XYZ file of C-alpha atoms in Angstrom:
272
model
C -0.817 -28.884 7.460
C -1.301 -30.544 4.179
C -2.764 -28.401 1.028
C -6.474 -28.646 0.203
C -6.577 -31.184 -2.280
C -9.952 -29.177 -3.263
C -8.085 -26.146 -4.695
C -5.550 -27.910 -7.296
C -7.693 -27.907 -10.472
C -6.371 -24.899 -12.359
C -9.476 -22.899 -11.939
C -10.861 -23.791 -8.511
C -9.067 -21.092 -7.022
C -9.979 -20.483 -3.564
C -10.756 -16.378 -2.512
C -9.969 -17.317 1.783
C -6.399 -16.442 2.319
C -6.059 -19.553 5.220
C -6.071 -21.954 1.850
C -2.453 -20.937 0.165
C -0.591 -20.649 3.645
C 0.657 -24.292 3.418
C 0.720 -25.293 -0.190
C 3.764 -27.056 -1.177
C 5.243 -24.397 -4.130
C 7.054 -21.072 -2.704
C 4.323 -18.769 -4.383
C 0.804 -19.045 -4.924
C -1.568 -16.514 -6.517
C -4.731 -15.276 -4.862
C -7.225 -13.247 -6.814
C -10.207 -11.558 -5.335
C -12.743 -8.676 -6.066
C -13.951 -6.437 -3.399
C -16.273 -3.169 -3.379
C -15.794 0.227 -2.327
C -14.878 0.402 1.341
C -14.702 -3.019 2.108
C -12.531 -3.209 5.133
C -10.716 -6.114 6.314
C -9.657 -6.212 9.860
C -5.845 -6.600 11.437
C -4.570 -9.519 10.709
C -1.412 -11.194 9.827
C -0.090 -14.429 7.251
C 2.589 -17.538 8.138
C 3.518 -16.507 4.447
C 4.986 -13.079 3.454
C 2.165 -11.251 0.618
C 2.416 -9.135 -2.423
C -0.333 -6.910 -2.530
C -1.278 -5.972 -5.716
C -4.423 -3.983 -6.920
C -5.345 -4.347 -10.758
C -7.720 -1.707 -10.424
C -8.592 0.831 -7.413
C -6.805 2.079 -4.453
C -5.966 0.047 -1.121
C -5.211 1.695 2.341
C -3.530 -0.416 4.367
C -2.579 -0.037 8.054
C -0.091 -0.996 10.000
C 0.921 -0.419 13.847
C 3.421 2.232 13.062
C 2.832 3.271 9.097
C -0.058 3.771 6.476
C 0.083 3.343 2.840
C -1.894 4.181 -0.066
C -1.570 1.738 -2.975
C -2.534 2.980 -6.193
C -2.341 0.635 -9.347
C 0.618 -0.682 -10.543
C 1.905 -0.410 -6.988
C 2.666 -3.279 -4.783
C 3.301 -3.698 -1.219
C 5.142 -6.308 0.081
C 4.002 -7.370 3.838
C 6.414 -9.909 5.508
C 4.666 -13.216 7.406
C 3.516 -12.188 10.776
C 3.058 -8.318 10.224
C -0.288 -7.516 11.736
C -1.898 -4.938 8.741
C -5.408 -4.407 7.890
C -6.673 -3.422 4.717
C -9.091 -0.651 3.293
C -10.598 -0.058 -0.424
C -10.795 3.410 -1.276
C -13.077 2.500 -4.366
C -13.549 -1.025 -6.277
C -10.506 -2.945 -6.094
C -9.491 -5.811 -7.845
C -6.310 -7.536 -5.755
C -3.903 -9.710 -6.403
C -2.363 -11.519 -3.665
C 1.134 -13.657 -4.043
C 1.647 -15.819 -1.072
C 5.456 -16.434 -0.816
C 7.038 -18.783 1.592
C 9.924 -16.380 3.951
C 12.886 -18.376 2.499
C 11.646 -18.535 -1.158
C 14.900 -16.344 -2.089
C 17.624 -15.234 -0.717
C 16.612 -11.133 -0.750
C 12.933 -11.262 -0.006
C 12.423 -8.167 2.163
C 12.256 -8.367 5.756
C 10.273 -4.912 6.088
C 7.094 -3.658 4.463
C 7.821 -2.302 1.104
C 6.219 -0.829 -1.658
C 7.280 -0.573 -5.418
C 6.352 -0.244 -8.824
C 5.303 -3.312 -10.350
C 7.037 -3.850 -13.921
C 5.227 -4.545 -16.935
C 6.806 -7.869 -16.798
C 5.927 -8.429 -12.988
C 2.214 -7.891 -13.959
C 2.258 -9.927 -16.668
C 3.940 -12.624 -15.110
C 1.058 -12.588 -12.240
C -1.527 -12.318 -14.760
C 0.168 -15.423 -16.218
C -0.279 -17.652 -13.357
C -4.058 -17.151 -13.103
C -3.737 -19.666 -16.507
C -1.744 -22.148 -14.389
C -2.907 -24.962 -11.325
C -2.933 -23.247 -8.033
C -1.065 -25.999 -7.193
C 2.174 -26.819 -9.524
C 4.904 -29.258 -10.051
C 8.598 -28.080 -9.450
C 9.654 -28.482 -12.747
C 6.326 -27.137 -14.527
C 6.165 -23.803 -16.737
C 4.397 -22.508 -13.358
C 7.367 -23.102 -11.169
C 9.368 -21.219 -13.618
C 7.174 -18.378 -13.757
C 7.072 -17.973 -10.293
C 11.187 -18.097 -9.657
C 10.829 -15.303 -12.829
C 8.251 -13.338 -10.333
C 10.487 -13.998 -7.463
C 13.784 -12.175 -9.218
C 11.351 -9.223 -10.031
C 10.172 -8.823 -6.656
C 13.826 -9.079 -5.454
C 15.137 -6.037 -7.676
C 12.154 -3.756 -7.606
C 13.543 -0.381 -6.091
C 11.176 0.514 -3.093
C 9.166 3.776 -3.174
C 9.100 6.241 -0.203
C 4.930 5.965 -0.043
C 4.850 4.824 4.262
C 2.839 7.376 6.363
C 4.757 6.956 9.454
C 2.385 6.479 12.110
C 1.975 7.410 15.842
C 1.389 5.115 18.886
C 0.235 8.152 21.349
C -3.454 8.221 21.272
C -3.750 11.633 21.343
C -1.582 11.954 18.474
C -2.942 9.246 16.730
C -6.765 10.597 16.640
C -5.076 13.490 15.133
C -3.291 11.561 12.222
C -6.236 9.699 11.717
C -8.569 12.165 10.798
C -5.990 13.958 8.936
C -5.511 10.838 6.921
C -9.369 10.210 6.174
C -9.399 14.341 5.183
C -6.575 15.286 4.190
C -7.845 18.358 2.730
C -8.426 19.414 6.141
C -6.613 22.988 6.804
C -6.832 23.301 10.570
C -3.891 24.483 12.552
C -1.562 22.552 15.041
C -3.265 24.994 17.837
C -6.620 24.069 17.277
C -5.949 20.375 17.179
C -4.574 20.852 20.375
C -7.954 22.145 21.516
C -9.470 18.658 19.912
C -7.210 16.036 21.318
C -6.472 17.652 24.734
C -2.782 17.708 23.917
C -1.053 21.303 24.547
C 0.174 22.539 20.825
C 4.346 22.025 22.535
C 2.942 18.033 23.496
C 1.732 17.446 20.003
C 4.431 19.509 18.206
C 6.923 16.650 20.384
C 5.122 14.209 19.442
C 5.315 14.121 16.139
C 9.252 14.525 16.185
C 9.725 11.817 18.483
C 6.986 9.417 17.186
C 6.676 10.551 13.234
C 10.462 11.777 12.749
C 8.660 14.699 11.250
C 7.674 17.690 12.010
C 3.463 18.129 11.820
C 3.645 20.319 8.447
C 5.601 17.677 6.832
C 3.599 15.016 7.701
C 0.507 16.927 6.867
C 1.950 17.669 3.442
C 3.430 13.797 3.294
C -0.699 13.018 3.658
C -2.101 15.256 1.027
C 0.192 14.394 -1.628
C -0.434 10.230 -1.205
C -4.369 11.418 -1.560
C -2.961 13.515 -4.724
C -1.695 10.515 -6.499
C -4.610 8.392 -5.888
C -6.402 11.292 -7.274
C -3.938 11.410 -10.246
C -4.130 8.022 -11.056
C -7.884 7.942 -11.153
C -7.436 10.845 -13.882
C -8.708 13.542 -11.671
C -6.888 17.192 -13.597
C -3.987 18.806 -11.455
C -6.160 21.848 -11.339
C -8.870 20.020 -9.143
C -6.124 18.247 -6.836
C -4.551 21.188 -6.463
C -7.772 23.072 -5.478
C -8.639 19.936 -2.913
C -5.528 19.947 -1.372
C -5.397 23.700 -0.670
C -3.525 24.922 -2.925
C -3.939 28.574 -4.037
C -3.060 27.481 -8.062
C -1.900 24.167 -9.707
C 1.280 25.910 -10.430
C 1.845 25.903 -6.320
C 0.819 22.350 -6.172
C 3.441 21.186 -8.905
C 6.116 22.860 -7.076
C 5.283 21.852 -3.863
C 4.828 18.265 -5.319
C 8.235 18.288 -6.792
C 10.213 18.905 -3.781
C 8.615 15.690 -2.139
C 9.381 13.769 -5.053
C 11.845 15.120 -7.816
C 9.686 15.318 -10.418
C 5.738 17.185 -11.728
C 2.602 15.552 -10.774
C 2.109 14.843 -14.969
C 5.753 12.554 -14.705
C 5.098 10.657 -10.972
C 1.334 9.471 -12.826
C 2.918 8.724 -16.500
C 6.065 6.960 -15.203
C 4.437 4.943 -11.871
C 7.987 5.683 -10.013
C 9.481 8.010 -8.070
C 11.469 8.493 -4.692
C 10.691 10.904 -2.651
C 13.576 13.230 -1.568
C-alpha cells in the first residue's frame, strides 16, 4: 500500500495509526492527545510501536501481562501483538512506528525502559521534520540516532504477569483497578467460586508468583504512578496499606533495590 500523499507536508500529521503503517522511512512519529480514561480497544500494528507518554500514565493490556507507563517510560510493542490501551489521567503520547527489520536488535518481546534525555529529545525533534523524509535528510539521521537508543535502553521489570483462567483473571482484575484492596486469598475464593488451594495454584502455574507477590507487584506499579504525579510517600504509603512510610520504603526496596525518593528522581530501576 502506497503512503498517503496527504500526510507529507511537515505539519499535516495524521492522529489515525492505519496512516504510518506503510510509509516508506523505517520510523515515523505519531503524536496524539487523549483525556482521562480514554480507552482504546485490543488491537494490534504491521509495524512494531514505541509508546511514549509526555505527560500522564498509560495502562496497557496485553493477553498475558499489564503495564503501567508512567512518564519518561516507554514500552516497546512488537507488530502483531494484540494490546489495548488505557489513560489513567490526561495523556499526551507519542507513538514511533518502526518497520520489524529497521535494526538488527529491535526487540522481539514487549519491553519497557527508561527513555533517555537524548531519546526524548530526539522524538521531540522529529515533530519539526516531514512525516515523510528522504533517506539522506537530517530526519533519516535522527531517526537511525533514535533507533541505536531504543536498541541499548536496559529494560525495566514493570510487566504484571497476567492470568488466562477466568476465575483467576476477575480476581487480578479488580486487584489491578484497586489495588489498595486488602482482602484475603480466602475470601476471594468466596467471590470467584475458586476454592482458596485452586486459586493459590493458579497463580503459581499461570503468574509464576505466588498471590502475595503479585498483590504487592500491583500496589507498588500504582505507587510509582502515584510518585511520579508528586503524591508524598506518606500518602502512598497510607493508600497502599501500609502501617508507616517507613514500612512502605522498605518494602519498596526489596522489589526494586533502591527508596521510593531514588526509583522517582532517577526514572530507572530493576526490580530484584
Amino acid at each position: 500500500m502506497a503512503p498517503r500523499t496527504d500526510i507529507v507536508a511537515s505539519h499535516d500529521r495524521s492522529t489515525d495509526p492505519r496512516d504510518y503503517q506503510h510509509l516508506p522511512q523505517p520510523l515515523a512519529l505519531m503524536r496524539k492527545a487523549f483525556p482521562a480514561e480514554y480507552r482504546i480497544p485490543p488491537h494490534d500494528h504491521e509495524r512494531d510501536q514505541l509508546l511514549y507518554a509526555g505527560l500522564g500514565t498509560m495502562r496497557v493490556r496485553t493477553a498475558g501481562h499489564s503495564w503501567t507507563i508512567p512518564p519518561d517510560r516507554a514500552l516497546y510493542v512488537p507488530a502483531g501483538l494484540e494490546h489495548s490501551v488505557r489513560m489513567l489521567g490526561p495523556v499526551e503520547m507519542w507513538t514511533l512506528y518502526i518497520a520489524p527489520n529497521a535494526a538488527p536488535s529491535l526487540p522481539r518481546h514487549a519491553k519497557v525502559f527508561a527513555t533517555s534525555e537524548l531519546l526524548r529529545a530526539l522524538i521531540r525533534a522529529l515533530l519539526a521534520e516531514p512525516v515523510v523524509y528522504a533517506a539522506a535528510s537530517r530526519a533519516h539521521r535522527i531517526a537511525l540516532l533514535a533507533l541505536d537508543e531504543i536498541q541499548s535502553a536496559a529494560p525495566l521489570a514493570l510487566a504484571i504477569p497476567m492470568p488466562r483462567d477466568r476465575r483467576l483473571l476477575k480476581l487480578c482484575e479488580a486487584l489491578i483497578e484497586a489495588p489498595h484492596d486488602t482482602l484475603s486469598l480466602d475470601a476471594w475464593a468466596d467471590r470467584t467460586g475458586a476454592s482458596r488451594r485452586t486459586l493459590a495454584r493458579l497463580f503459581q502455574s499461570e503468574c509464576g508468583q505466588s498471590f502475595t507477590v503479585w498483590r504487592r507487584r500491583v500496589r507498588f506499579h500504582a505507587a510509582i504512578d502515584l510518585l511520579d504525579k508528586g503524591v508524598p510517600v506518606a500518602e502512598v504509603a497510607r493508600r497502599h496499606g501500609y502501617s508507616s512510610p517507613s514500612a512502605f520504603s522498605a518494602a519498596f526496596r526489596q522489589v526494586f533495590g533502591q527508596s521510593p525518593r531514588a526509583v522517582i528522581r532517577s526514572g530507572e530501576f530493576a526490580p530484584r
